[in-house]
Amino acid sequence: EAFFIVFNIVKIVIVVIWLNHVIACCWFATVSPNLSEPSSVPASASELGSDLHGDDLNVYLTMFHRSLVNWSGDMDLFQGSTSERVFTVVSMLFAFVASASVVSSITSSMTR
């Protein structure tokens, strides 16, 4: 039974990582066409020393970090364009509902 609980928790964590990957890829697609414009560089990323004009891995990891931050509801992220702001709002709403579902699933699997 303990194995089943741990297996369910690991499965949930993998799904959360995959969802963050999908959000990061969508965010990357939202930001990448505008990388030549200075306003599209998020202030939080430049404050952290990240250069969004670098290689794709650095930009992806910055976007993955931003998607992880959405799960906690933190708003220290600054969007550079309207499309980024819309994507942030939608992803934060999704993350809110998904995080409640994750907590519910973990709690239910542990109380069986």
JSON list of C-alpha atoms in Angstrom, two decimals:
[
{"chain": "A", "resi": 1, "resn": "GLU", "atom": "CA", "xyz": [0.00, 0.00, 0.00]},
{"chain": "A", "resi": 2, "resn": "ALA", "atom": "CA", "xyz": [2.87, 2.41, 0.77]},
{"chain": "A", "resi": 3, "resn": "PHE", "atom": "CA", "xyz": [4.31, 1.68, -2.68]},
{"chain": "A", "resi": 4, "resn": "PHE", "atom": "CA", "xyz": [0.95, 2.58, -4.26]},
{"chain": "A", "resi": 5, "resn": "ILE", "atom": "CA", "xyz": [0.89, 5.92, -2.39]},
{"chain": "A", "resi": 6, "resn": "VAL", "atom": "CA", "xyz": [4.46, 6.79, -3.40]},
{"chain": "A", "resi": 7, "resn": "PHE", "atom": "CA", "xyz": [3.76, 5.72, -6.99]},
{"chain": "A", "resi": 8, "resn": "ASN", "atom": "CA", "xyz": [0.70, 8.00, -7.15]},
{"chain": "A", "resi": 9, "resn": "ILE", "atom": "CA", "xyz": [2.64, 10.94, -5.73]},
{"chain": "A", "resi": 10, "resn": "VAL", "atom": "CA", "xyz": [5.50, 10.41, -8.21]},
{"chain": "A", "resi": 11, "resn": "LYS", "atom": "CA", "xyz": [2.96, 10.19, -11.03]},
{"chain": "A", "resi": 12, "resn": "ILE", "atom": "CA", "xyz": [1.38, 13.49, -9.94]},
{"chain": "A", "resi": 13, "resn": "VAL", "atom": "CA", "xyz": [4.80, 15.18, -9.75]},
{"chain": "A", "resi": 14, "resn": "ILE", "atom": "CA", "xyz": [5.64, 13.98, -13.27]},
{"chain": "A", "resi": 15, "resn": "VAL", "atom": "CA", "xyz": [2.32, 15.37, -14.56]},
{"chain": "A", "resi": 16, "resn": "VAL", "atom": "CA", "xyz": [3.02, 18.72, -12.86]},
{"chain": "A", "resi": 17, "resn": "ILE", "atom": "CA", "xyz": [6.50, 18.87, -14.44]},
{"chain": "A", "resi": 18, "resn": "TRP", "atom": "CA", "xyz": [5.02, 18.02, -17.84]},
{"chain": "A", "resi": 19, "resn": "LEU", "atom": "CA", "xyz": [2.34, 20.72, -17.47]},
{"chain": "A", "resi": 20, "resn": "ASN", "atom": "CA", "xyz": [5.04, 23.25, -16.55]},
{"chain": "A", "resi": 21, "resn": "HIS", "atom": "CA", "xyz": [7.00, 22.18, -19.62]},
{"chain": "A", "resi": 22, "resn": "VAL", "atom": "CA", "xyz": [3.95, 22.78, -21.83]},
{"chain": "A", "resi": 23, "resn": "ILE", "atom": "CA", "xyz": [3.35, 26.19, -20.25]},
{"chain": "A", "resi": 24, "resn": "ALA", "atom": "CA", "xyz": [7.03, 27.08, -20.66]},
{"chain": "A", "resi": 25, "resn": "CYS", "atom": "CA", "xyz": [6.94, 26.08, -24.35]},
{"chain": "A", "resi": 26, "resn": "CYS", "atom": "CA", "xyz": [3.81, 28.17, -24.91]},
{"chain": "A", "resi": 27, "resn": "TRP", "atom": "CA", "xyz": [5.40, 31.07, -23.08]},
{"chain": "A", "resi": 28, "resn": "PHE", "atom": "CA", "xyz": [8.54, 30.67, -25.16]},
{"chain": "A", "resi": 29, "resn": "ALA", "atom": "CA", "xyz": [6.40, 30.80, -28.31]},
{"chain": "A", "resi": 30, "resn": "THR", "atom": "CA", "xyz": [4.72, 33.96, -27.00]},
{"chain": "A", "resi": 31, "resn": "VAL", "atom": "CA", "xyz": [8.01, 35.70, -26.19]},
{"chain": "A", "resi": 32, "resn": "SER", "atom": "CA", "xyz": [10.34, 34.49, -28.97]},
{"chain": "A", "resi": 33, "resn": "PRO", "atom": "CA", "xyz": [8.84, 36.52, -31.86]},
{"chain": "A", "resi": 34, "resn": "ASN", "atom": "CA", "xyz": [9.35, 39.68, -29.81]},
{"chain": "A", "resi": 35, "resn": "LEU", "atom": "CA", "xyz": [12.88, 39.08, -28.50]},
{"chain": "A", "resi": 36, "resn": "SER", "atom": "CA", "xyz": [14.27, 41.82, -30.73]},
{"chain": "A", "resi": 37, "resn": "GLU", "atom": "CA", "xyz": [12.12, 44.40, -28.94]},
{"chain": "A", "resi": 38, "resn": "PRO", "atom": "CA", "xyz": [13.59, 45.65, -25.65]},
{"chain": "A", "resi": 39, "resn": "SER", "atom": "CA", "xyz": [10.15, 45.84, -24.02]},
{"chain": "A", "resi": 40, "resn": "SER", "atom": "CA", "xyz": [9.65, 42.08, -24.33]},
{"chain": "A", "resi": 41, "resn": "VAL", "atom": "CA", "xyz": [12.46, 41.26, -21.92]},
{"chain": "A", "resi": 42, "resn": "PRO", "atom": "CA", "xyz": [10.84, 40.65, -18.54]},
{"chain": "A", "resi": 43, "resn": "ALA", "atom": "CA", "xyz": [12.24, 42.91, -15.83]},
{"chain": "A", "resi": 44, "resn": "SER", "atom": "CA", "xyz": [12.41, 40.01, -13.38]},
{"chain": "A", "resi": 45, "resn": "ALA", "atom": "CA", "xyz": [14.61, 38.01, -15.77]},
{"chain": "A", "resi": 46, "resn": "SER", "atom": "CA", "xyz": [16.96, 40.94, -16.38]},
{"chain": "A", "resi": 47, "resn": "GLU", "atom": "CA", "xyz": [17.15, 41.62, -12.64]},
{"chain": "A", "resi": 48, "resn": "LEU", "atom": "CA", "xyz": [18.20, 38.00, -12.11]},
{"chain": "A", "resi": 49, "resn": "GLY", "atom": "CA", "xyz": [20.97, 38.44, -14.66]},
{"chain": "A", "resi": 50, "resn": "SER", "atom": "CA", "xyz": [19.30, 36.22, -17.25]},
{"chain": "A", "resi": 51, "resn": "ASP", "atom": "CA", "xyz": [19.85, 37.32, -20.82]},
{"chain": "A", "resi": 52, "resn": "LEU", "atom": "CA", "xyz": [16.81, 36.40, -22.88]},
{"chain": "A", "resi": 53, "resn": "HIS", "atom": "CA", "xyz": [18.80, 37.23, -25.99]},
{"chain": "A", "resi": 54, "resn": "GLY", "atom": "CA", "xyz": [21.07, 34.25, -25.31]},
{"chain": "A", "resi": 55, "resn": "ASP", "atom": "CA", "xyz": [20.67, 30.69, -26.44]},
{"chain": "A", "resi": 56, "resn": "ASP", "atom": "CA", "xyz": [17.32, 28.91, -26.58]},
{"chain": "A", "resi": 57, "resn": "LEU", "atom": "CA", "xyz": [18.09, 26.79, -23.50]},
{"chain": "A", "resi": 58, "resn": "ASN", "atom": "CA", "xyz": [18.53, 29.87, -21.32]},
{"chain": "A", "resi": 59, "resn": "VAL", "atom": "CA", "xyz": [15.30, 31.37, -22.62]},
{"chain": "A", "resi": 60, "resn": "TYR", "atom": "CA", "xyz": [13.44, 28.07, -22.12]},
{"chain": "A", "resi": 61, "resn": "LEU", "atom": "CA", "xyz": [14.76, 27.69, -18.56]},
{"chain": "A", "resi": 62, "resn": "THR", "atom": "CA", "xyz": [13.69, 31.26, -17.77]},
{"chain": "A", "resi": 63, "resn": "MET", "atom": "CA", "xyz": [10.22, 30.48, -19.10]},
{"chain": "A", "resi": 64, "resn": "PHE", "atom": "CA", "xyz": [10.13, 27.17, -17.18]},
{"chain": "A", "resi": 65, "resn": "HIS", "atom": "CA", "xyz": [11.03, 29.10, -14.02]},
{"chain": "A", "resi": 66, "resn": "ARG", "atom": "CA", "xyz": [8.22, 31.56, -14.74]},
{"chain": "A", "resi": 67, "resn": "SER", "atom": "CA", "xyz": [5.75, 28.70, -15.20]},
{"chain": "A", "resi": 68, "resn": "LEU", "atom": "CA", "xyz": [6.81, 27.18, -11.87]},
{"chain": "A", "resi": 69, "resn": "VAL", "atom": "CA", "xyz": [6.36, 30.54, -10.15]},
{"chain": "A", "resi": 70, "resn": "ASN", "atom": "CA", "xyz": [2.78, 30.66, -11.48]},
{"chain": "A", "resi": 71, "resn": "TRP", "atom": "CA", "xyz": [1.93, 27.60, -9.38]},
{"chain": "A", "resi": 72, "resn": "SER", "atom": "CA", "xyz": [2.74, 29.52, -6.21]},
{"chain": "A", "resi": 73, "resn": "GLY", "atom": "CA", "xyz": [0.75, 32.58, -7.32]},
{"chain": "A", "resi": 74, "resn": "ASP", "atom": "CA", "xyz": [3.74, 34.90, -7.06]},
{"chain": "A", "resi": 75, "resn": "MET", "atom": "CA", "xyz": [3.48, 38.06, -9.14]},
{"chain": "A", "resi": 76, "resn": "ASP", "atom": "CA", "xyz": [7.12, 39.15, -9.24]},
{"chain": "A", "resi": 77, "resn": "LEU", "atom": "CA", "xyz": [7.06, 38.57, -12.98]},
{"chain": "A", "resi": 78, "resn": "PHE", "atom": "CA", "xyz": [6.78, 41.55, -15.28]},
{"chain": "A", "resi": 79, "resn": "GLN", "atom": "CA", "xyz": [5.42, 41.10, -18.76]},
{"chain": "A", "resi": 80, "resn": "GLY", "atom": "CA", "xyz": [6.78, 43.06, -21.67]},
{"chain": "A", "resi": 81, "resn": "SER", "atom": "CA", "xyz": [3.81, 42.91, -24.02]},
{"chain": "A", "resi": 82, "resn": "THR", "atom": "CA", "xyz": [0.05, 42.50, -23.98]},
{"chain": "A", "resi": 83, "resn": "SER", "atom": "CA", "xyz": [0.26, 38.94, -25.28]},
{"chain": "A", "resi": 84, "resn": "GLU", "atom": "CA", "xyz": [2.62, 38.02, -22.43]},
{"chain": "A", "resi": 85, "resn": "ARG", "atom": "CA", "xyz": [0.27, 39.61, -19.89]},
{"chain": "A", "resi": 86, "resn": "VAL", "atom": "CA", "xyz": [-2.74, 37.72, -21.29]},
{"chain": "A", "resi": 87, "resn": "PHE", "atom": "CA", "xyz": [-0.77, 34.47, -21.27]},
{"chain": "A", "resi": 88, "resn": "THR", "atom": "CA", "xyz": [0.31, 35.14, -17.67]},
{"chain": "A", "resi": 89, "resn": "VAL", "atom": "CA", "xyz": [-3.27, 35.69, -16.51]},
{"chain": "A", "resi": 90, "resn": "VAL", "atom": "CA", "xyz": [-4.54, 32.56, -18.27]},
{"chain": "A", "resi": 91, "resn": "SER", "atom": "CA", "xyz": [-1.67, 30.41, -17.03]},
{"chain": "A", "resi": 92, "resn": "MET", "atom": "CA", "xyz": [-2.07, 31.71, -13.45]},
{"chain": "A", "resi": 93, "resn": "LEU", "atom": "CA", "xyz": [-5.78, 30.84, -13.49]},
{"chain": "A", "resi": 94, "resn": "PHE", "atom": "CA", "xyz": [-4.97, 27.39, -14.87]},
{"chain": "A", "resi": 95, "resn": "ALA", "atom": "CA", "xyz": [-2.20, 26.90, -12.29]},
{"chain": "A", "resi": 96, "resn": "PHE", "atom": "CA", "xyz": [-4.56, 27.88, -9.47]},
{"chain": "A", "resi": 97, "resn": "VAL", "atom": "CA", "xyz": [-7.13, 25.26, -10.45]},
{"chain": "A", "resi": 98, "resn": "ALA", "atom": "CA", "xyz": [-4.49, 22.64, -11.26]},
{"chain": "A", "resi": 99, "resn": "SER", "atom": "CA", "xyz": [-2.62, 23.15, -7.97]},
{"chain": "A", "resi": 100, "resn": "ALA", "atom": "CA", "xyz": [-5.87, 22.69, -6.02]},
{"chain": "A", "resi": 101, "resn": "SER", "atom": "CA", "xyz": [-6.45, 19.48, -7.97]},
{"chain": "A", "resi": 102, "resn": "VAL", "atom": "CA", "xyz": [-2.90, 18.27, -7.26]},
{"chain": "A", "resi": 103, "resn": "VAL", "atom": "CA", "xyz": [-3.27, 18.91, -3.52]},
{"chain": "A", "resi": 104, "resn": "SER", "atom": "CA", "xyz": [-6.62, 17.13, -3.55]},
{"chain": "A", "resi": 105, "resn": "SER", "atom": "CA", "xyz": [-5.18, 14.13, -5.41]},
{"chain": "A", "resi": 106, "resn": "ILE", "atom": "CA", "xyz": [-2.22, 13.80, -3.07]},
{"chain": "A", "resi": 107, "resn": "THR", "atom": "CA", "xyz": [-4.44, 14.11, 0.01]},
{"chain": "A", "resi": 108, "resn": "SER", "atom": "CA", "xyz": [-6.88, 11.55, -1.32]},
{"chain": "A", "resi": 109, "resn": "SER", "atom": "CA", "xyz": [-4.14, 9.07, -2.21]},
{"chain": "A", "resi": 110, "resn": "MET", "atom": "CA", "xyz": [-2.61, 9.39, 1.26]},
{"chain": "A", "resi": 111, "resn": "THR", "atom": "CA", "xyz": [-5.90, 8.88, 3.12]},
{"chain": "A", "resi": 112, "resn": "ARG", "atom": "CA", "xyz": [-6.93, 5.67, 1.34]}
]
